[in-house]
């Protein structure tokens, strides 16, 4: 019973990471365009796994369907581990996994990487294109981490928290650690973080309503 915008003061977006669209090696499509063409001829026949309803793994697939018009079948699992096992075994053929979670299996040939979900290529896998550059302009999904406080926090405290947090994010050792985890440091202003949150809520409200997703 809270308002996700009005009840918080947003300090800064700390970091963003993205998901990687991977498929079972037996699945024919090798590019986003091939995947769309393949799916258009087989509505609801393609099963994709997720780590649960409403996760970024799930919503990445729903946004893809919303923007391209293809229709897949969602198979939710109780966590990322079972979902990834289902993909590796061929129980499902697609999965939008967090980059650090699935990149090793893709590098080892156990999975095939198709594209990443960010606005730009991830430093963790610079050779893999984004979905946006592969034929779905404007597509973007990120897992983000931010710092917020109660809405009535005095502005001097907000400013001090922002200054000190950005200072830490800009330190070379912290940046290196975050990048090593597949997360891009951000450190934007409170106003930019607020605008980002409003845009995210508006985007996902449309997708969730269109997909008929219900809370569990």
CSV table of N, CA, C and O in Angstrom, one decimal, residues 59 62-63 65-67 198-213:
chain,number,residue,atom,x,y,z
A,59,UNK,N,9.7,-10.7,-18.2
A,59,UNK,CA,9.3,-9.4,-18.9
A,59,UNK,C,10.1,-9.1,-20.1
A,59,UNK,O,9.6,-8.5,-21.0
A,62,UNK,N,8.3,-10.9,-22.7
A,62,UNK,CA,7.0,-10.2,-23.0
A,62,UNK,C,7.1,-8.9,-23.7
A,62,UNK,O,6.3,-8.6,-24.6
A,63,UNK,N,8.1,-8.2,-23.4
A,63,UNK,CA,8.4,-6.9,-24.2
A,63,UNK,C,8.7,-7.3,-25.6
A,63,UNK,O,8.2,-6.6,-26.6
A,65,UNK,N,7.7,-9.8,-27.4
A,65,UNK,CA,6.4,-10.2,-28.1
A,65,UNK,C,5.6,-9.0,-28.3
A,65,UNK,O,4.9,-8.8,-29.4
A,66,UNK,N,5.5,-8.1,-27.3
A,66,UNK,CA,4.7,-6.8,-27.4
A,66,UNK,C,5.2,-6.0,-28.6
A,66,UNK,O,4.3,-5.4,-29.3
A,67,UNK,N,6.5,-5.9,-28.8
A,67,UNK,CA,7.0,-5.0,-29.8
A,67,UNK,C,7.1,-5.7,-31.2
A,67,UNK,O,7.1,-5.0,-32.2
A,198,UNK,N,9.9,6.9,-13.5
A,198,UNK,CA,8.6,7.2,-14.1
A,198,UNK,C,8.4,6.5,-15.5
A,198,UNK,O,7.4,5.9,-15.8
A,199,UNK,N,9.5,6.6,-16.3
A,199,UNK,CA,9.5,6.0,-17.6
A,199,UNK,C,9.4,4.5,-17.5
A,199,UNK,O,8.7,3.8,-18.3
A,200,UNK,N,10.1,3.9,-16.6
A,200,UNK,CA,10.1,2.4,-16.4
A,200,UNK,C,8.7,1.9,-16.0
A,200,UNK,O,8.2,0.9,-16.6
A,201,UNK,N,8.1,2.6,-15.1
A,201,UNK,CA,6.7,2.2,-14.6
A,201,UNK,C,5.7,2.3,-15.8
A,201,UNK,O,4.9,1.5,-16.0
A,202,UNK,N,5.8,3.4,-16.5
A,202,UNK,CA,4.9,3.6,-17.7
A,202,UNK,C,5.1,2.5,-18.7
A,202,UNK,O,4.1,2.0,-19.2
A,203,UNK,N,6.3,2.2,-19.0
A,203,UNK,CA,6.6,1.2,-20.0
A,203,UNK,C,6.1,-0.2,-19.6
A,203,UNK,O,5.4,-0.9,-20.4
A,204,UNK,N,6.4,-0.6,-18.4
A,204,UNK,CA,6.0,-1.9,-17.9
A,204,UNK,C,4.6,-2.1,-17.6
A,204,UNK,O,4.0,-3.2,-17.7
A,205,UNK,N,3.9,-1.0,-17.3
A,205,UNK,CA,2.5,-1.0,-17.1
A,205,UNK,C,1.8,-1.4,-18.4
A,205,UNK,O,0.9,-2.3,-18.4
A,206,UNK,N,2.2,-0.9,-19.5
A,206,UNK,CA,1.6,-1.2,-20.8
A,206,UNK,C,1.9,-2.7,-21.1
A,206,UNK,O,1.0,-3.4,-21.6
A,207,UNK,N,3.1,-3.2,-20.9
A,207,UNK,CA,3.5,-4.5,-21.3
A,207,UNK,C,2.7,-5.5,-20.4
A,207,UNK,O,2.2,-6.5,-20.9
A,208,UNK,N,2.6,-5.3,-19.1
A,208,UNK,CA,2.0,-6.2,-18.2
A,208,UNK,C,0.5,-6.3,-18.5
A,208,UNK,O,-0.1,-7.3,-18.4
A,209,UNK,N,-0.2,-5.1,-18.8
A,209,UNK,CA,-1.6,-5.1,-19.1
A,209,UNK,C,-1.8,-5.9,-20.4
A,209,UNK,O,-2.8,-6.7,-20.5
A,210,UNK,N,-1.0,-5.6,-21.4
A,210,UNK,CA,-1.1,-6.3,-22.7
A,210,UNK,C,-0.9,-7.8,-22.6
A,210,UNK,O,-1.6,-8.6,-23.3
A,211,UNK,N,0.0,-8.2,-21.7
A,211,UNK,CA,0.2,-9.7,-21.6
A,211,UNK,C,-0.7,-10.3,-20.6
A,211,UNK,O,-0.7,-11.6,-20.5
A,212,UNK,N,-1.5,-9.5,-19.9
A,212,UNK,CA,-2.4,-10.1,-18.9
A,212,UNK,C,-1.7,-10.7,-17.7
A,212,UNK,O,-2.2,-11.7,-17.1
A,213,UNK,N,-0.6,-10.2,-17.3
A,213,UNK,CA,0.2,-10.8,-16.2
A,213,UNK,C,-0.5,-10.4,-14.9
A,213,UNK,O,-0.8,-9.2,-14.6
